[in-house]
PDB file of C-alpha atoms in Angstrom:
ATOM      1  CA  ALA A 976      -8.115 246.558-147.045  1.00 56.00           C
ATOM      2  CA  LEU A 977      -5.243 246.093-144.878  1.00 57.00           C
ATOM      3  CA  ARG A 978      -7.082 247.515-141.798  1.00 61.00           C
ATOM      4  CA  ALA A 979     -10.025 245.145-142.597  1.00 65.00           C
ATOM      5  CA  ALA A 980      -7.647 242.221-142.881  1.00 58.00           C
ATOM      6  CA  HIS A 981      -5.858 243.150-139.877  1.00 56.00           C
ATOM      7  CA  ARG A 982      -8.867 243.252-137.624  1.00 60.00           C
ATOM      8  CA  GLY A 983     -10.078 239.943-139.238  1.00 60.00           C
ATOM      9  CA  TRP A 984      -6.939 238.257-138.163  1.00 53.00           C
ATOM     10  CA  GLN A 985      -7.366 239.827-134.582  1.00 52.00           C
ATOM     11  CA  THR A 986     -10.984 238.330-134.263  1.00 55.00           C
ATOM     12  CA  GLN A 987      -9.907 234.787-135.648  1.00 54.00           C
ATOM     13  CA  ARG A 988      -7.412 234.316-132.675  1.00 53.00           C
ATOM     14  CA  PRO A 989      -9.128 232.501-129.679  1.00 57.00           C
ATOM     15  CA  PRO A 990      -9.323 234.784-126.657  1.00 55.00           C
ATOM     16  CA  GLU A 991      -6.458 234.529-124.271  1.00 58.00           C
ATOM     17  CA  PRO A 992      -7.429 233.860-120.495  1.00 59.00           C
ATOM     18  CA  SER A 993      -6.314 236.941-118.308  1.00 55.00           C
ATOM     19  CA  SER A 994      -7.554 239.304-115.769  1.00 57.00           C
ATOM     20  CA  SER A 995      -7.269 242.312-118.146  1.00 54.00           C
ATOM     21  CA  PRO A 996      -8.123 242.824-121.958  1.00 53.00           C
ATOM     22  CA  PRO A 997      -5.118 242.232-124.311  1.00 52.00           C
ATOM     23  CA  ALA A 998      -3.389 245.301-125.414  1.00 52.00           C
ATOM     24  CA  SER A 999      -3.892 245.978-129.033  1.00 50.00           C
ATOM     25  CA  PRO A1000      -2.331 248.483-131.310  1.00 48.00           C
ATOM     26  CA  ILE A1001      -5.864 249.385-132.687  1.00 49.00           C
ATOM     27  CA  ASN A1002      -7.201 249.939-129.045  1.00 46.00           C
ATOM     28  CA  THR A1003      -4.194 251.899-127.932  1.00 49.00           C
ATOM     29  CA  CYS A1004      -4.226 254.313-130.792  1.00 49.00           C
ATOM     30  CA  THR A1005      -6.033 257.679-129.978  1.00 49.00           C
ATOM     31  CA  ALA A1006      -7.780 259.893-132.167  1.00 51.00           C
ATOM     32  CA  SER A1007      -4.918 262.274-132.287  1.00 62.00           C
ATOM     33  CA  THR A1008      -2.589 259.796-133.566  1.00 68.00           C
ATOM     34  CA  ASN A1009      -2.503 259.510-137.515  1.00 72.00           C
ATOM     35  CA  TRP A1010      -1.988 256.108-138.844  1.00 69.00           C
ATOM     36  CA  VAL A1011      -0.889 255.009-142.309  1.00 70.00           C
ATOM     37  CA  GLU A1012      -2.405 251.828-143.397  1.00 71.00           C
ATOM     38  CA  THR A1013       0.922 249.910-143.392  1.00 73.00           C
ATOM     39  CA  HIS A1014       1.410 250.962-139.648  1.00 68.00           C
ATOM     40  CA  LEU A1015      -1.026 248.231-138.757  1.00 71.00           C
ATOM     41  CA  TRP A1016       1.380 245.764-140.255  1.00 73.00           C
ATOM     42  CA  HIS A1017       4.240 247.500-138.455  1.00 72.00           C
ATOM     43  CA  THR A1018       2.616 247.342-135.145  1.00 76.00           C
ATOM     44  CA  LYS A1019       2.856 243.593-134.908  1.00 75.00           C
ATOM     45  CA  ARG A1020       6.697 243.565-135.945  1.00 78.00           C
ATOM     46  CA  PHE A1021       8.055 246.751-134.254  1.00 81.00           C
ATOM     47  CA  HIS A1022       8.112 248.852-131.302  1.00 82.00           C
ATOM     48  CA  MET A1023       6.248 251.978-132.199  1.00 80.00           C
ATOM     49  CA  SER A1024       7.142 255.427-131.100  1.00 80.00           C
ATOM     50  CA  PRO A1025       4.834 257.580-128.943  1.00 82.00           C
ATOM     51  CA  PRO A1026       2.962 260.104-131.175  1.00 79.00           C
ATOM     52  CA  MET A1027       5.236 262.536-132.543  1.00 77.00           C
ATOM     53  CA  PHE A1028       3.669 265.369-134.522  1.00 78.00           C
ATOM     54  CA  GLY A1029       0.517 263.411-134.629  1.00 79.00           C
ATOM     55  CA  TRP A1030       2.246 260.384-136.090  1.00 79.00           C
ATOM     56  CA  SER A1031       3.238 257.010-134.634  1.00 77.00           C
ATOM     57  CA  ILE A1032       6.232 255.546-136.455  1.00 76.00           C
ATOM     58  CA  PRO A1033       8.080 252.008-136.186  1.00 78.00           C
ATOM     59  CA  LEU A1034      11.305 252.413-134.227  1.00 81.00           C
ATOM     60  CA  VAL A1035      12.884 249.127-133.524  1.00 81.00           C
ATOM     61  CA  HIS A1036      12.003 245.680-134.996  1.00 78.00           C
ATOM     62  CA  ALA A1037      10.611 243.371-132.266  1.00 78.00           C
ATOM     63  CA  GLY A1038      12.530 240.388-133.320  1.00 75.00           C
ATOM     64  CA  ARG A1039       9.668 238.008-133.596  1.00 73.00           C
ATOM     65  CA  GLY A1040      10.901 236.737-136.997  1.00 72.00           C
ATOM     66  CA  THR A1041      13.685 234.724-135.263  1.00 75.00           C
ATOM     67  CA  ALA A1042      11.172 232.995-132.921  1.00 75.00           C
ATOM     68  CA  ALA A1043       8.647 232.173-135.771  1.00 74.00           C
ATOM     69  CA  ALA A1044      11.541 230.792-137.852  1.00 74.00           C
ATOM     70  CA  LEU A1045      12.626 228.565-135.094  1.00 78.00           C
ATOM     71  CA  ARG A1046       9.083 227.563-134.237  1.00 78.00           C
ATOM     72  CA  LEU A1047       8.635 226.439-137.801  1.00 75.00           C
ATOM     73  CA  ALA A1048      11.888 224.787-137.979  1.00 76.00           C
ATOM     74  CA  HIS A1049      11.012 222.649-134.983  1.00 79.00           C
ATOM     75  CA  ASP A1050       7.914 221.565-136.949  1.00 79.00           C
ATOM     76  CA  ASN A1051      10.119 219.951-139.892  1.00 72.00           C
ATOM     77  CA  CYS A1052      10.232 223.183-142.016  1.00 73.00           C
ATOM     78  CA  THR A1053      13.157 224.503-143.831  1.00 67.00           C
ATOM     79  CA  VAL A1054      14.160 228.241-143.605  1.00 62.00           C
ATOM     80  CA  GLN A1055      16.153 229.833-146.407  1.00 63.00           C
ATOM     81  CA  ASP A1056      17.410 233.244-147.088  1.00 62.00           C
ATOM     82  CA  ALA A1057      15.683 233.736-150.500  1.00 60.00           C
ATOM     83  CA  THR A1058      17.574 237.062-151.320  1.00 59.00           C
ATOM     84  CA  TRP A1059      20.696 234.858-152.195  1.00 56.00           C
ATOM     85  CA  SER A1060      18.550 233.354-155.006  1.00 55.00           C
ATOM     86  CA  ILE A1061      16.539 236.046-156.508  1.00 55.00           C
ATOM     87  CA  ASP A1062      18.046 236.011-159.757  1.00 58.00           C
ATOM     88  CA  GLY A1063      18.220 232.209-159.802  1.00 56.00           C
ATOM     89  CA  GLY A1064      21.521 231.754-161.289  1.00 67.00           C
ATOM     90  CA  ALA A1065      25.269 231.746-160.872  1.00 79.00           C
ATOM     91  CA  THR A1066      28.331 233.316-162.489  1.00 84.00           C
ATOM     92  CA  THR A1067      29.920 230.399-164.171  1.00 86.00           C
ATOM     93  CA  LEU A1068      33.571 230.155-165.106  1.00 88.00           C
ATOM     94  CA  SER A1069      34.896 227.220-167.217  1.00 88.00           C
ATOM     95  CA  SER A1070      38.095 225.727-168.393  1.00 89.00           C
ATOM     96  CA  SER A1071      39.785 222.722-169.777  1.00 90.00           C
ATOM     97  CA  SER A1072      41.735 222.325-166.570  1.00 89.00           C
ATOM     98  CA  VAL A1073      41.027 222.647-162.748  1.00 89.00           C
ATOM     99  CA  SER A1074      44.560 224.464-162.355  1.00 89.00           C
ATOM    100  CA  ASP A1075      43.320 227.223-164.783  1.00 90.00           C
ATOM    101  CA  LEU A1076      40.198 227.747-162.678  1.00 90.00           C
ATOM    102  CA  ILE A1077      42.237 227.749-159.428  1.00 89.00           C
ATOM    103  CA  ALA A1078      44.467 230.400-161.004  1.00 89.00           C
ATOM    104  CA  VAL A1079      41.623 232.672-161.805  1.00 90.00           C
ATOM    105  CA  LEU A1080      39.998 232.274-158.371  1.00 90.00           C
ATOM    106  CA  GLY A1081      43.215 232.639-156.520  1.00 89.00           C
ATOM    107  CA  ARG A1082      43.529 236.184-158.143  1.00 89.00           C
ATOM    108  CA  VAL A1083      40.139 237.217-156.894  1.00 91.00           C
ATOM    109  CA  CYS A1084      39.973 235.246-153.583  1.00 90.00           C
ATOM    110  CA  GLY A1085      43.560 235.428-152.490  1.00 85.00           C
ATOM    111  CA  ARG A1086      46.066 232.479-152.952  1.00 74.00           C
ATOM    112  CA  GLN A1087      45.424 231.458-149.074  1.00 71.00           C
ATOM    113  CA  ALA A1088      41.622 230.619-150.018  1.00 80.00           C
ATOM    114  CA  GLU A1089      41.431 227.254-148.071  1.00 83.00           C
ATOM    115  CA  PHE A1090      38.827 225.863-150.499  1.00 86.00           C
ATOM    116  CA  LEU A1091      41.129 226.002-153.579  1.00 87.00           C
ATOM    117  CA  ALA A1092      43.204 223.146-151.810  1.00 87.00           C
ATOM    118  CA  ASP A1093      40.248 221.019-150.553  1.00 89.00           C
ATOM    119  CA  GLU A1094      39.987 218.042-152.865  1.00 90.00           C
ATOM    120  CA  LEU A1095      36.332 217.487-151.605  1.00 91.00           C
ATOM    121  CA  VAL A1096      35.334 221.129-153.048  1.00 89.00           C
ATOM    122  CA  LEU A1097      37.537 220.775-156.241  1.00 89.00           C
ATOM    123  CA  SER A1098      35.558 217.396-157.110  1.00 89.00           C
ATOM    124  CA  GLY A1099      32.228 218.873-156.553  1.00 88.00           C
ATOM    125  CA  LEU A1100      31.401 216.909-153.501  1.00 89.00           C
ATOM    126  CA  ARG A1101      31.359 219.924-151.032  1.00 89.00           C
ATOM    127  CA  TRP A1102      30.523 223.626-151.401  1.00 89.00           C
ATOM    128  CA  GLY A1103      33.667 226.025-151.059  1.00 89.00           C
ATOM    129  CA  GLY A1104      33.311 229.394-149.388  1.00 89.00           C
ATOM    130  CA  GLY A1105      35.353 232.471-149.503  1.00 89.00           C
ATOM    131  CA  SER A1106      35.403 236.264-150.213  1.00 91.00           C
ATOM    132  CA  ILE A1107      35.677 238.002-153.408  1.00 92.00           C
ATOM    133  CA  HIS A1108      38.248 240.788-153.670  1.00 93.00           C
ATOM    134  CA  ARG A1109      39.281 243.500-156.234  1.00 93.00           C
ATOM    135  CA  LEU A1110      42.082 242.708-158.484  1.00 90.00           C
ATOM    136  CA  GLY A1111      45.390 243.269-156.832  1.00 85.00           C
ATOM    137  CA  ALA A1112      43.677 244.241-153.529  1.00 86.00           C
ATOM    138  CA  TYR A1113      43.938 241.165-151.523  1.00 85.00           C
ATOM    139  CA  PRO A1114      43.507 241.028-148.612  1.00 84.00           C
ATOM    140  CA  LEU A1115      41.764 244.417-148.673  1.00 87.00           C
ATOM    141  CA  GLY A1116      39.110 245.383-151.211  1.00 90.00           C
ATOM    142  CA  VAL A1117      36.397 242.863-150.297  1.00 92.00           C
ATOM    143  CA  ILE A1118      33.520 242.945-152.617  1.00 93.00           C
ATOM    144  CA  GLY A1119      31.429 240.291-150.659  1.00 90.00           C
ATOM    145  CA  PRO A1120      31.081 236.634-149.580  1.00 90.00           C
ATOM    146  CA  ALA A1121      30.733 233.717-152.229  1.00 90.00           C
ATOM    147  CA  ARG A1122      30.046 230.196-152.427  1.00 89.00           C
ATOM    148  CA  PHE A1123      31.546 228.067-155.005  1.00 90.00           C
ATOM    149  CA  LEU A1124      30.522 224.825-156.619  1.00 89.00           C
ATOM    150  CA  PHE A1125      32.782 222.797-158.964  1.00 91.00           C
ATOM    151  CA  CYS A1126      31.482 220.420-161.558  1.00 90.00           C
ATOM    152  CA  ARG A1127      32.688 218.743-164.764  1.00 87.00           C
ATOM    153  CA  HIS A1128      30.730 218.734-168.212  1.00 83.00           C
ATOM    154  CA  ASN A1129      32.295 216.289-170.679  1.00 84.00           C
ATOM    155  CA  ASP A1130      35.808 217.443-170.973  1.00 86.00           C
ATOM    156  CA  GLU A1131      35.425 220.868-169.380  1.00 91.00           C
ATOM    157  CA  PHE A1132      35.671 221.965-165.642  1.00 91.00           C
ATOM    158  CA  CYS A1133      33.191 224.431-164.366  1.00 90.00           C
ATOM    159  CA  VAL A1134      32.927 226.588-161.244  1.00 90.00           C
ATOM    160  CA  GLY A1135      29.520 228.211-160.085  1.00 89.00           C
ATOM    161  CA  ILE A1136      30.105 231.238-158.116  1.00 90.00           C
ATOM    162  CA  PHE A1137      26.989 232.132-156.072  1.00 88.00           C
ATOM    163  CA  VAL A1138      26.826 235.798-154.538  1.00 87.00           C
ATOM    164  CA  HIS A1139      24.165 237.988-153.338  1.00 84.00           C
ATOM    165  CA  PRO A1140      22.404 239.646-156.276  1.00 82.00           C
ATOM    166  CA  ALA A1141      23.574 243.069-155.035  1.00 83.00           C
ATOM    167  CA  ILE A1142      27.242 242.315-155.630  1.00 88.00           C
ATOM    168  CA  ARG A1143      26.612 240.096-158.649  1.00 88.00           C
ATOM    169  CA  GLY A1144      27.603 242.900-161.275  1.00 89.00           C
ATOM    170  CA  ASP A1145      30.785 243.581-159.434  1.00 91.00           C
ATOM    171  CA  VAL A1146      31.827 239.968-159.145  1.00 91.00           C
ATOM    172  CA  VAL A1147      31.024 239.243-162.778  1.00 91.00           C
ATOM    173  CA  SER A1148      33.403 242.268-163.878  1.00 93.00           C
ATOM    174  CA  VAL A1149      36.229 241.112-161.499  1.00 93.00           C
ATOM    175  CA  VAL A1150      36.037 237.606-162.695  1.00 92.00           C
ATOM    176  CA  ALA A1151      36.117 238.453-166.177  1.00 92.00           C
ATOM    177  CA  ASP A1152      39.044 240.753-165.847  1.00 92.00           C
ATOM    178  CA  ALA A1153      40.902 238.092-163.790  1.00 90.00           C
ATOM    179  CA  ALA A1154      40.067 235.363-166.555  1.00 90.00           C
ATOM    180  CA  ALA A1155      41.217 237.827-169.294  1.00 90.00           C
ATOM    181  CA  GLU A1156      44.453 238.498-167.539  1.00 87.00           C
ATOM    182  CA  SER A1157      45.206 234.874-167.054  1.00 77.00           C
ATOM    183  CA  ASP A1158      44.817 233.946-170.880  1.00 70.00           C
TER     184      ASP A1158
END
């Protein structure tokens, strides 16, 4: 199915004017080279190895994704890294005062975290950014980057902590431990 789609994709493109026929991954493979179906996908996106032990494998990414993203952005399109929103949620921390939230975030982000002193961030008008660290390990023990969004619901202040899903479990446990120790 992938091979048929790949060949269909090739035939739909208008021919390019040139003196020699365009090089195609399908045309350049020999009978002695084994190809897995996904290799057709890879040949458009990677530099392939010469045949080794009868197989051609992808070696280095060709870097065409950046050019495609810039081309689409030029045509009024937004490009977003969706891996940051796979689970669609944030770790939420709430308290009756902003100073309590600042105390907990200061323990996991370091007291020198600039966003903790920015009034626009604390009022929820701008995102804050910093790094989450293991308790008592600042400036070492970095877990990963995070973005923070403060808000107010009724009489309660909240902060949403947005991190990559790969580190979310660690961040939840560190923030929970910091909140428990500050109580």
